[in-house]
């Protein structure tokens, strides 16, 4: 593009520099134009500014935060039209590796850059300059004639003679005087004050000294020979980019192995990041960390307070040594000396973010490790097939732990054939399972009943007209929740009070509830085992780590006999008294159109089974199923995981599916059905032709309507070496997307609805 000479700021322009600032606003990337959210601002020469500085700028009549990506002398925009930067934050500039990381995430996910930048600029309090706080004390130079002073002033002077400097608020509160008194005493020179920044800047060496002392004083736990060998093999590749698949059976002590590596890095003054699936971030886990390290890590997830976020964000940006334990968003903290990343339970679907920037935190963690040139450890008892094939091809180092830690052994897994042992009508627990549970309860053992269905009943149908009660804005059935007495849509979250009245024909008392949810299962349990102490672990009743904690503790203490839980129980918990796990619906998830249904069911069941018998007593697992010979269940029963992986991989290979190839789902949605239909038809006509690249669609998405929006899907299937993003980009740049349509690109999709 040509531009006029007089629009240039000359190199020797005495007045201004041009800062290219990326703002944390997702610019509607109409055909991906200006997806970088980058704009030019003026900076007066001589201003202390550098790349990575967080700056405040005026943007579309708002004041927002942005990051300086480059500093130049030239701009294509007329000088008089440019605005000046409003302020530069006092925090250290963001390190280049972070800026590069954001850039790559945006490229990979095809999300507008401004949206990715938001993930980094997630703690506004951290870079806002705070109002200074002054601490008051008696002036060293002042001379008083006490008799001539007012009563209030005497009180202030007496108090200050005995106490250390405090803020004006504290003074007024403690002594009971007005702010005016203090202010005039200061103006007359009787008091003096010093500015006190909220957190005195410590130097890295002092912090490191504290951490070393804490680690030195922490209880020494010994690694088993197997654990030590595993750690030693990883240490060989320390301080360089190396991907480790730490593959250990449930309860084998993978955590201690990576703790050992984290400890080494902390002692060298570095930063470490441990990612956990959100719900596993319990106080129990943190206690375990504390015992090993003697200090508390930085804990980062969506639920922490703004003031905590501020401290963590600043410390990490300053490069202070420490460990961050967090959910996927912790990946976007501004690390400056990252030396090891751990992705615990790497197979967990919780790592997939499904909104705004759609990414898999495990994959982005690998990218981050590559840029930071550090070690990354993917830990799991049931690795994802993606990681498994990367290990087979030699890209990942494979380290195995085959024994359970201490005296624990692997549980005994049995299936209960539901075709031969059908539970009574409207009941879900079969006769053999009832007698086994009774036996366990009699011998004072803890039992977990696993059912991955929230609420009371998944379906409510009208006996009068036969209609299933469904959401008015989604193609989704309403789930009955008894505890909250609501009918809830699990797609959009909309809920209405439960009433025994058909929405369709208006008849009352005709609604019949079909199928089990955990609440309904609990009802059956109360009936069967009236003396048992029962608790439900489900995200409906417990939605954040703080709420979960008391329940987890009472389970650990043995104050609960029967736990009824959804998938949230399967993650990371260690219940020492639990010896029996029963899977109520072992068929759930095995069928259906989901590519990973088998793999996910296998992972889930292995994890749930792994909760059983983690201490001295051997655990038992019962799986109720109508397909006892299904390969997933056979592999579980015989504990021949690798055989199952082999079988599943052969199927994927012959179907041309991941992990051998790569998928991208592009979903278009709109409230306007005509507009969306026309648009996707036009796009279909423009489908590019590349060898061995298949673009399927447009097809109505399996859930066609969500929140009133009609949805169409294209699915791209390509070899892994193909740059899919480039193909998608090229395809779309030739057609303008009407503003009424929304596009969502999902590279490596997990959700096919
Ligand atoms: Zn009806
Ligand atoms: Zn809905």
XYZ file of C-alpha atoms and ligand atoms in Angstrom:
755
model
C 0.000 0.000 0.000
C 1.322 3.429 -0.923
C 1.312 6.196 1.592
C 2.079 9.871 1.477
C 5.466 11.127 2.455
C 4.123 13.807 4.726
C 2.446 11.142 6.807
C 5.788 9.864 7.958
C 7.259 10.781 11.250
C 10.869 11.334 10.283
C 13.665 9.533 12.062
C 14.949 12.856 13.246
C 11.548 14.148 14.281
C 12.418 15.791 17.558
C 9.017 15.295 19.107
C 7.469 11.886 18.692
C 7.866 8.129 18.457
C 5.156 5.773 17.243
C 4.106 2.963 19.569
C 2.315 0.027 17.934
C -0.105 -0.954 20.664
C -2.179 -4.122 20.672
C -5.378 -3.620 22.597
C -7.324 -6.187 24.578
C -10.403 -5.777 22.407
C -11.313 -8.523 19.964
C -11.693 -6.612 16.744
C -14.508 -8.196 14.807
C -12.306 -10.121 12.450
C -14.462 -9.703 9.370
C -12.607 -12.112 7.110
C -9.700 -11.924 9.532
C -8.797 -8.299 8.645
C -6.792 -6.575 11.366
C -7.096 -9.635 13.550
C -4.109 -8.306 15.462
C -5.948 -5.422 17.150
C -2.878 -3.230 16.596
C -3.078 0.555 16.521
C -0.625 3.430 16.386
C -0.210 5.891 19.228
C 2.118 8.808 19.742
C 4.749 8.885 22.436
C 6.684 12.039 23.253
C 10.381 11.539 22.725
C 12.319 11.048 25.895
C 9.460 9.127 27.492
C 10.665 5.974 29.221
C 8.883 3.361 27.133
C 9.832 -0.061 25.811
C 8.386 -3.061 24.033
C 6.216 -5.080 26.407
C 5.109 -2.063 28.441
C 1.459 -2.162 29.456
C -0.123 1.135 28.501
C -3.433 2.873 28.907
C -4.862 4.256 25.688
C -8.031 5.850 24.517
C -9.850 3.559 22.095
C -13.288 4.189 20.598
C -14.083 6.661 23.377
C -13.052 4.284 26.117
C -9.886 3.992 28.160
C -8.439 0.514 27.857
C -5.243 -1.447 28.414
C -2.889 -2.555 25.704
C 0.660 -3.784 25.210
C 3.417 -2.093 23.212
C 4.469 -4.552 20.510
C 6.933 -2.329 18.709
C 8.315 1.199 18.637
C 8.839 2.845 15.301
C 9.514 6.145 13.597
C 7.011 5.751 10.806
C 3.276 5.472 10.480
C 0.829 5.452 7.609
C -1.622 7.559 9.502
C -1.654 11.321 9.451
C 0.102 12.634 12.486
C -2.700 14.909 13.567
C -5.094 11.967 13.713
C -3.048 9.995 16.201
C -3.708 10.029 19.907
C -1.105 9.994 22.613
C -0.639 7.168 25.044
C -2.420 8.113 28.267
C -0.180 6.381 30.767
C 2.452 3.695 31.094
C 2.007 1.150 33.865
C 4.777 0.950 36.433
C 4.997 -2.843 36.299
C 7.895 -4.424 34.429
C 7.355 -4.874 30.685
C 5.920 -8.230 29.605
C 8.748 -10.479 28.470
C 9.078 -11.190 24.765
C 8.469 -14.927 25.104
C 4.995 -14.117 26.445
C 4.226 -11.781 23.553
C 5.343 -14.457 21.151
C 3.219 -17.043 22.926
C 0.065 -14.942 22.519
C 0.839 -14.448 18.857
C 1.194 -18.193 18.274
C -1.969 -19.022 20.239
C -3.893 -16.547 18.121
C -2.448 -18.036 14.926
C -3.211 -21.595 15.948
C -6.719 -21.067 17.312
C -7.587 -18.412 14.676
C -9.078 -16.337 17.512
C -8.676 -12.551 17.176
C -5.474 -11.435 18.861
C -7.277 -8.996 21.168
C -9.240 -11.878 22.617
C -6.082 -13.854 23.368
C -4.460 -10.755 24.869
C -7.368 -10.546 27.295
C -6.274 -13.837 28.802
C -2.906 -12.275 29.671
C -4.348 -8.967 30.838
C -6.641 -10.734 33.271
C -5.732 -8.831 36.432
C -6.304 -5.103 35.826
C -5.490 -4.270 39.442
C -1.980 -5.547 38.898
C -0.907 -2.924 36.406
C -3.098 -0.057 37.552
C -0.949 2.359 39.504
C -2.284 2.361 42.988
C -3.021 5.487 45.010
C -0.097 5.971 47.334
C -0.684 5.230 51.015
C 1.111 7.421 53.539
C 2.242 6.283 56.968
C 2.302 8.935 59.694
C 4.675 9.287 62.611
C 5.810 11.951 65.043
C 8.018 14.538 63.390
C 11.578 14.206 64.589
C 12.192 17.946 64.259
C 9.046 19.240 65.930
C 9.056 20.879 69.369
C 5.797 20.814 71.335
C 4.510 22.732 74.233
C 2.115 20.072 75.384
C 0.051 22.393 77.630
C -0.876 24.571 74.680
C -2.139 21.689 72.528
C -5.746 20.625 72.143
C -6.943 17.427 73.799
C -7.139 15.639 70.437
C -3.605 16.602 69.435
C -2.255 15.456 72.801
C -3.858 12.094 72.240
C -2.260 11.791 68.799
C 1.190 12.669 70.087
C 0.968 10.261 73.025
C -0.199 7.462 70.759
C 2.466 8.075 68.128
C 5.256 8.089 70.692
C 4.563 4.465 71.476
C 3.541 2.986 68.124
C 5.114 2.418 64.704
C 3.982 4.602 61.744
C 0.447 3.838 60.531
C -1.968 5.104 57.889
C -4.355 7.999 58.483
C -7.292 5.596 58.547
C -5.751 3.551 61.329
C -4.831 6.684 63.277
C -8.364 8.076 63.169
C -9.886 4.748 64.107
C -7.473 3.914 66.930
C -7.414 7.340 68.579
C -10.851 8.595 67.674
C -9.758 11.891 66.081
C -10.786 13.499 62.804
C -8.810 13.424 59.543
C -8.666 17.232 59.784
C -6.685 17.044 63.016
C -4.138 14.716 61.437
C -3.894 16.768 58.246
C -3.328 20.045 60.050
C -0.775 18.463 62.397
C 1.041 17.286 59.282
C 0.883 20.730 57.670
C 2.186 22.387 60.823
C 5.091 19.973 60.968
C 4.125 18.063 64.124
C 3.665 14.861 62.135
C 5.642 13.571 59.202
C 4.755 10.898 56.709
C 6.384 8.435 54.339
C 4.898 6.874 51.236
C 4.381 3.186 51.633
C 3.878 1.079 48.568
C 1.378 -1.722 49.092
C 3.903 -4.447 48.695
C 7.494 -3.558 49.321
C 9.579 -4.831 46.413
C 11.600 -7.744 47.613
C 14.589 -8.903 45.712
C 14.677 -12.307 44.090
C 17.506 -13.480 46.286
C 15.574 -12.818 49.511
C 12.534 -14.678 48.205
C 14.704 -17.560 47.087
C 16.271 -17.697 50.534
C 12.796 -17.971 52.128
C 11.784 -20.741 49.738
C 14.985 -22.679 50.360
C 14.476 -22.447 54.112
C 10.876 -23.648 53.771
C 11.859 -26.601 51.591
C 14.690 -27.448 53.988
C 12.266 -27.514 56.916
C 9.508 -29.466 55.130
C 9.001 -33.077 56.056
C 11.224 -35.343 54.041
C 9.236 -37.928 52.146
C 11.156 -40.615 50.393
C 10.514 -41.581 46.800
C 10.201 -45.279 46.081
C 12.931 -46.804 43.934
C 10.614 -46.719 40.926
C 9.711 -43.060 41.534
C 13.354 -42.097 41.986
C 14.306 -43.833 38.751
C 11.525 -42.008 36.933
C 12.685 -38.660 38.304
C 16.295 -39.397 37.381
C 15.353 -40.133 33.781
C 13.621 -36.775 33.477
C 16.408 -34.853 35.182
C 18.813 -35.906 32.422
C 16.884 -33.624 30.061
C 16.420 -30.739 32.473
C 16.550 -27.132 31.255
C 15.723 -27.809 27.642
C 12.590 -28.402 25.618
C 11.640 -31.980 26.282
C 8.178 -33.548 26.431
C 7.715 -36.326 28.950
C 4.732 -38.632 29.087
C 4.661 -39.677 32.729
C 2.503 -42.748 32.486
C 1.641 -44.320 35.809
C -1.243 -46.376 37.105
C -3.662 -44.553 39.446
C -2.142 -44.231 42.883
C 1.438 -44.834 41.693
C 2.682 -41.476 42.957
C 3.186 -39.499 39.737
C 2.667 -36.336 41.774
C 5.705 -37.008 43.942
C 7.840 -37.591 40.856
C 7.038 -34.222 39.352
C 7.229 -32.561 42.797
C 10.837 -33.690 42.895
C 11.558 -31.966 39.580
C 9.667 -28.835 40.550
C 11.655 -28.686 43.778
C 14.953 -28.758 41.902
C 13.849 -25.862 39.715
C 12.635 -23.780 42.640
C 15.945 -24.269 44.407
C 17.615 -22.825 41.283
C 15.416 -19.734 41.551
C 13.054 -20.517 38.669
C 9.291 -20.459 38.075
C 7.183 -23.592 37.655
C 3.646 -24.122 36.450
C 1.441 -27.060 37.420
C -1.839 -27.300 35.520
C -4.707 -29.270 37.012
C -8.247 -29.835 35.781
C -10.142 -27.073 37.611
C -12.179 -29.215 39.911
C -9.140 -31.103 41.210
C -7.794 -27.912 42.742
C -8.802 -28.845 46.239
C -7.313 -27.974 49.590
C -6.318 -31.637 49.821
C -3.988 -31.238 46.883
C -2.583 -28.012 48.271
C -1.959 -29.671 51.660
C 0.028 -32.354 49.920
C 2.065 -29.666 48.194
C 2.632 -27.851 51.487
C 3.913 -30.982 53.174
C 6.518 -31.459 50.465
C 7.564 -27.878 49.958
C 6.901 -26.157 53.266
C 5.284 -23.201 51.487
C 1.987 -22.514 49.751
C 2.024 -22.233 45.960
C 0.322 -19.468 44.031
C -3.161 -20.803 43.306
C -4.771 -19.499 40.128
C -8.287 -20.214 38.878
C -11.413 -18.332 37.918
C -12.662 -18.210 41.498
C -9.808 -16.352 43.230
C -10.223 -12.751 44.385
C -9.010 -9.729 42.450
C -6.541 -8.878 45.199
C -4.987 -12.352 45.041
C -4.824 -12.152 41.262
C -2.987 -8.872 41.557
C -0.277 -10.276 43.833
C 0.258 -13.420 41.759
C 0.269 -11.591 38.433
C 2.820 -9.041 39.662
C 5.136 -11.549 41.305
C 5.160 -13.763 38.237
C 5.750 -10.811 35.937
C 8.608 -9.623 38.145
C 10.230 -13.022 37.713
C 10.132 -14.023 41.379
C 10.761 -17.732 41.891
C 7.684 -19.755 42.800
C 5.174 -22.376 41.791
C 1.828 -21.573 40.181
C -0.819 -24.253 40.503
C -3.762 -23.497 38.343
C -6.514 -24.269 35.932
C -5.970 -23.723 32.198
C -6.066 -19.907 32.451
C -2.805 -19.983 34.464
C -1.069 -20.701 31.176
C -1.521 -17.039 30.264
C 0.259 -15.572 33.283
C 3.271 -13.432 32.278
C 5.985 -15.897 33.312
C 9.508 -14.680 32.920
C 11.668 -17.561 34.098
C 9.526 -20.600 33.466
C 11.547 -23.768 33.751
C 9.093 -26.641 34.018
C 5.421 -27.141 33.150
C 3.356 -30.046 34.450
C 0.011 -30.954 32.915
C -1.548 -33.337 35.405
C -4.313 -35.633 34.098
C -3.286 -34.533 30.622
C -6.130 -36.493 28.995
C -8.791 -34.514 30.867
C -11.404 -32.838 28.672
C -11.503 -30.009 31.192
C -8.365 -28.675 29.486
C -10.379 -27.874 26.426
C -11.736 -24.344 26.571
C -14.911 -24.228 24.514
C -15.692 -20.510 24.565
C -14.107 -17.385 23.121
C -10.541 -18.527 22.468
C -11.080 -22.244 21.805
C -7.934 -24.114 22.779
C -6.647 -27.215 24.472
C -4.509 -26.117 27.423
C -2.350 -29.225 27.121
C -1.392 -28.408 23.546
C -0.850 -24.739 24.291
C 1.291 -25.740 27.289
C 3.537 -27.685 24.912
C 3.806 -24.606 22.712
C 4.658 -22.516 25.758
C 7.329 -24.988 26.872
C 8.837 -24.895 23.405
C 9.099 -21.102 23.456
C 10.491 -21.126 26.999
C 12.825 -24.000 26.075
C 11.831 -25.930 29.144
C 10.688 -29.357 30.227
C 7.040 -30.308 30.093
C 5.586 -33.298 31.887
C 2.255 -34.761 30.799
C 1.038 -37.008 33.590
C -1.781 -39.519 33.359
C -2.864 -43.052 34.124
C -4.837 -43.076 30.897
C -2.977 -40.921 28.378
C -4.898 -39.378 25.523
C -4.410 -41.214 22.243
C -2.817 -38.028 20.872
C -0.070 -38.180 23.486
C 0.158 -41.940 23.209
C 0.899 -41.864 19.469
C 3.402 -39.046 19.941
C 5.137 -41.245 22.478
C 5.073 -44.238 20.114
C 6.652 -42.170 17.361
C 9.425 -41.089 19.714
C 8.450 -37.427 20.014
C 7.728 -37.813 23.728
C 9.918 -39.416 26.329
C 7.991 -42.296 27.929
C 8.357 -42.848 31.647
C 6.238 -45.453 33.389
C 5.247 -46.197 36.953
C 3.745 -49.658 37.173
C 3.277 -50.139 40.913
C 0.913 -48.466 43.296
C 2.673 -46.456 45.954
C 3.145 -48.117 49.342
C 1.128 -51.240 50.036
C -1.780 -50.473 47.725
C -2.527 -52.870 44.860
C -4.671 -52.457 41.753
C -8.395 -53.031 42.320
C -10.296 -56.112 41.242
C -12.679 -55.187 38.418
C -15.916 -57.126 37.776
C -18.795 -56.534 35.400
C -22.450 -57.125 36.271
C -24.479 -58.147 33.230
C -27.659 -56.046 33.289
C -29.389 -58.239 30.705
C -29.269 -61.074 33.257
C -29.677 -58.970 36.402
C -32.248 -56.376 35.475
C -33.050 -53.933 38.297
C -36.733 -53.460 39.196
C -38.765 -51.033 37.090
C -37.725 -47.456 37.819
C -34.701 -48.666 39.815
C -31.058 -48.668 38.806
C -29.182 -50.857 41.264
C -29.125 -54.571 40.403
C -29.540 -57.382 42.917
C -25.864 -58.550 42.875
C -24.727 -54.975 43.421
C -27.129 -54.494 46.345
C -25.747 -57.518 48.167
C -22.157 -56.462 47.498
C -22.810 -52.971 48.843
C -24.457 -54.449 51.947
C -21.412 -56.585 52.553
C -19.058 -53.613 52.226
C -21.168 -51.479 54.543
C -21.275 -54.261 57.134
C -17.497 -54.399 57.168
C -17.384 -50.589 57.586
C -16.001 -49.873 54.141
C -16.766 -46.829 52.035
C -18.664 -47.184 48.750
C -18.789 -44.861 45.727
C -21.687 -45.046 43.268
C -20.735 -43.392 40.007
C -23.315 -41.998 37.616
C -22.360 -39.245 35.221
C -25.779 -37.620 35.110
C -26.622 -34.496 37.022
C -30.060 -33.791 38.426
C -32.967 -36.153 39.079
C -34.112 -37.389 35.682
C -32.781 -36.616 32.187
C -36.149 -36.928 30.455
C -39.660 -35.886 31.422
C -42.406 -37.028 29.111
C -46.134 -36.252 29.083
C -48.380 -39.332 29.303
C -51.221 -37.316 27.811
C -49.705 -36.091 24.548
C -46.392 -37.945 24.484
C -44.271 -34.789 24.232
C -40.872 -34.675 25.890
C -40.407 -31.423 27.789
C -37.717 -29.443 25.991
C -35.977 -26.079 26.079
C -37.731 -23.278 24.213
C -34.500 -21.920 22.800
C -32.441 -25.097 22.229
C -32.906 -28.510 20.671
C -32.348 -30.035 24.067
C -34.451 -31.909 26.631
C -35.015 -30.386 30.035
C -33.453 -32.187 32.974
C -35.482 -32.394 36.176
C -33.632 -31.251 39.292
C -35.453 -32.194 42.492
C -33.120 -30.588 45.034
C -33.612 -27.175 43.472
C -37.077 -28.046 42.097
C -36.176 -26.833 38.618
C -36.338 -27.997 35.047
C -33.002 -27.085 33.579
C -31.508 -27.021 30.091
C -27.936 -28.325 30.235
C -27.120 -26.598 26.937
C -27.934 -22.981 27.757
C -28.465 -23.190 31.514
C -32.000 -21.762 31.372
C -34.211 -23.065 34.173
C -37.847 -22.846 35.143
C -39.655 -24.069 38.240
C -40.741 -27.674 38.051
C -44.496 -28.112 37.827
C -46.415 -31.248 37.059
C -47.988 -29.667 34.004
C -47.251 -30.339 30.333
C -45.824 -27.334 28.481
C -47.294 -28.674 25.281
C -50.887 -29.763 25.999
C -51.384 -28.083 29.354
C -52.677 -31.176 31.182
C -51.664 -31.569 34.814
C -50.346 -34.681 36.603
C -49.358 -36.310 33.323
C -45.588 -35.833 33.532
C -43.564 -39.003 33.871
C -39.855 -38.836 34.738
C -37.630 -41.176 32.766
C -34.063 -42.283 33.451
C -31.761 -41.738 36.393
C -29.761 -38.765 37.608
C -27.673 -38.725 40.778
C -30.540 -37.254 42.800
C -32.864 -40.097 41.826
C -30.154 -42.645 42.531
C -29.789 -41.123 45.995
C -33.501 -41.736 46.616
C -33.048 -45.419 45.809
C -29.981 -45.605 48.048
C -31.862 -44.064 51.007
C -34.546 -46.711 50.573
C -32.132 -49.643 50.254
C -29.656 -48.611 52.929
C -31.589 -46.451 55.400
C -28.810 -46.438 58.006
C -26.010 -45.379 55.652
C -24.633 -41.832 55.683
C -24.942 -40.625 52.092
C -23.494 -37.625 50.257
C -23.893 -36.396 46.658
C -20.901 -34.951 44.826
C -22.173 -33.093 41.788
C -21.409 -29.743 40.232
C -25.015 -28.666 40.857
C -24.557 -28.642 44.573
C -20.823 -27.983 44.717
C -19.516 -25.632 42.082
C -16.191 -24.311 43.333
C -13.245 -25.677 45.312
C -14.343 -23.793 48.445
C -17.750 -25.469 48.522
C -16.350 -28.892 47.789
C -13.766 -28.833 50.550
C -15.908 -29.661 53.639
C -17.559 -32.561 51.790
C -14.216 -33.965 50.667
C -12.894 -33.703 54.218
C -15.829 -35.566 55.712
C -15.331 -38.322 53.128
C -11.645 -38.524 53.979
C -12.415 -38.747 57.679
C -14.803 -41.623 57.044
C -17.924 -39.674 58.061
C -19.648 -40.820 54.871
C -20.600 -44.414 53.980
C -21.912 -43.974 50.451
C -20.751 -41.311 48.004
C -22.904 -40.700 44.955
C -20.994 -38.788 42.335
C -20.806 -37.495 38.789
C -17.547 -37.192 36.861
C -16.255 -34.637 39.346
C -15.417 -37.458 41.790
C -13.145 -39.123 39.285
C -10.510 -36.425 39.268
C -7.487 -36.475 41.487
C -9.147 -37.195 44.823
C -7.542 -39.560 47.252
C -10.101 -41.124 49.582
C -8.164 -43.410 51.908
C -11.236 -45.264 53.222
C -12.829 -45.960 49.845
C -12.593 -49.608 48.793
C -15.612 -50.177 46.569
C -16.611 -48.341 43.418
C -19.775 -49.164 41.500
C -20.407 -47.762 38.038
C -24.188 -47.589 37.671
C -24.297 -47.117 33.912
C -21.239 -48.651 32.278
C -22.819 -48.286 28.833
C -23.230 -44.558 29.007
C -20.857 -43.000 26.512
C -19.916 -46.138 24.626
C -22.246 -45.405 21.752
C -23.146 -42.161 20.013
C -21.437 -40.229 17.278
C -18.573 -38.892 19.354
C -15.173 -39.789 17.951
C -13.649 -40.149 21.406
C -16.613 -41.808 23.162
C -14.800 -45.111 23.698
C -11.548 -43.475 24.711
C -13.283 -41.116 27.118
C -15.338 -43.859 28.727
C -12.179 -45.891 29.172
C -10.380 -42.945 30.775
C -13.323 -42.093 32.982
C -13.848 -45.640 34.201
C -10.129 -46.111 34.848
C -10.064 -42.904 36.864
C -13.160 -43.823 38.845
C -11.903 -47.343 39.421
C -8.632 -45.780 40.532
C -10.391 -44.154 43.511
C -10.821 -47.612 44.975
C -8.427 -49.176 47.462
C -5.677 -46.588 47.442
C -4.356 -47.641 50.826
C -3.719 -51.067 52.329
C -6.983 -52.806 51.538
C -7.521 -54.026 47.989
C -10.366 -52.280 46.211
C -13.235 -53.766 44.231
C -14.944 -52.218 41.227
C -18.338 -53.271 39.869
C -19.478 -52.097 36.469
C -23.157 -52.570 35.611
C -23.461 -52.992 31.855
C -25.595 -54.569 29.166
C -22.485 -55.090 27.026
C -20.037 -56.962 29.275
C -17.973 -58.036 26.269
C -17.417 -54.545 24.886
C -13.659 -54.088 24.216
C -13.509 -51.089 26.567
C -14.871 -53.113 29.461
C -12.781 -56.154 28.625
C -9.644 -54.031 28.582
C -10.594 -52.555 31.950
C -11.359 -55.930 33.478
C -8.181 -57.575 32.335
C -6.232 -54.359 32.965
C -4.737 -54.583 29.489
C -4.853 -50.924 28.652
C -2.305 -50.989 25.864
C -4.268 -53.658 23.996
C -7.289 -51.418 24.054
C -5.243 -48.452 22.826
C -3.987 -50.583 19.953
C -7.492 -51.610 18.962
C -8.874 -48.093 19.199
C -5.943 -46.687 17.200
C -6.483 -49.193 14.404
C -10.095 -48.055 14.211
C -9.118 -44.401 14.086
C -6.505 -45.070 11.448
C -8.885 -46.893 9.152
C -11.511 -44.162 9.628
C -8.983 -41.421 8.769
C -9.450 -39.772 12.120
C -7.271 -38.157 14.811
C -4.722 -38.760 16.178
C -3.581 -39.723 12.670
C -5.182 -36.745 11.004
C -6.352 -33.347 12.123
C -9.878 -31.981 12.302
C -11.264 -28.469 12.444
C -14.910 -27.705 13.113
C -16.286 -24.410 11.889
C -19.689 -23.560 13.270
C -21.812 -20.721 11.940
C -24.804 -19.590 13.903
C -27.464 -16.955 13.619
C -30.911 -16.134 14.896
C -31.837 -15.459 11.272
C -32.334 -18.874 9.678
C -32.576 -17.569 6.108
C -29.396 -15.525 6.390
C -27.418 -18.432 7.777
C -28.708 -20.916 5.208
C -27.829 -18.587 2.342
C -24.406 -17.815 3.733
C -23.289 -21.405 4.316
C -24.506 -22.361 0.833
C -22.318 -19.627 -0.678
C -19.379 -20.811 1.404
C -19.936 -24.370 0.257
C -19.592 -23.226 -3.355
C -16.228 -21.678 -2.530
C -14.776 -24.778 -0.860
C -11.102 -24.956 -1.810
C -9.679 -28.091 -3.417
C -6.500 -29.537 -1.957
C -5.179 -33.023 -2.290
C -6.091 -35.246 0.643
C -7.992 -32.431 2.385
C -11.702 -33.036 2.893
C -14.223 -30.375 3.782
C -17.538 -31.868 4.891
C -20.695 -29.833 5.187
C -22.463 -27.601 5.641
C -24.624 -29.810 7.820
C -26.985 -28.733 10.563
C -25.024 -29.205 13.819
C -26.204 -32.217 15.900
C -27.811 -29.737 18.292
C -29.234 -27.489 15.620
C -30.549 -24.766 17.897
C -28.831 -23.385 20.991
C -29.989 -20.206 22.714
C -32.209 -19.439 19.761
C -29.345 -19.574 17.258
C -29.485 -21.913 14.265
C -26.214 -23.714 13.753
C -24.444 -25.150 10.707
C -21.166 -26.967 10.724
C -18.287 -27.572 8.339
C -15.742 -30.207 9.270
C -12.263 -30.058 7.770
C -10.212 -33.253 7.793
C -6.562 -33.008 6.748
C -3.208 -34.696 7.228
C -1.339 -33.393 10.270
C 1.380 -31.732 8.220
C -1.098 -29.540 6.332
C -1.487 -25.933 7.492
C -5.235 -26.021 8.040
C -5.432 -22.493 9.348
C -4.047 -21.185 6.083
C -6.609 -23.133 4.077
C -9.496 -21.900 6.219
C -8.175 -18.354 6.037
C -7.903 -18.415 2.272
C -11.317 -19.962 1.836
C -13.078 -17.347 3.960
C -11.275 -14.252 2.756
C -13.265 -14.260 -0.483
C -16.689 -13.914 1.135
C -17.852 -11.156 3.449
C -19.663 -12.480 6.491
C -22.868 -10.584 7.385
C -22.778 -9.090 10.875
C -25.781 -11.167 11.912
C -23.742 -14.363 11.612
C -21.306 -15.641 14.195
C -18.384 -17.898 13.385
C -16.630 -20.239 15.774
C -13.515 -22.112 14.722
C -12.465 -25.132 16.737
C -9.125 -26.677 15.804
C -8.886 -30.257 17.150
C -12.499 -30.299 18.331
C -13.593 -32.449 21.279
C -17.198 -31.417 21.222
C -19.138 -32.462 18.165
C -22.518 -31.120 19.179
Zn -48.820 -33.100 27.156
Zn -31.600 -24.317 26.318
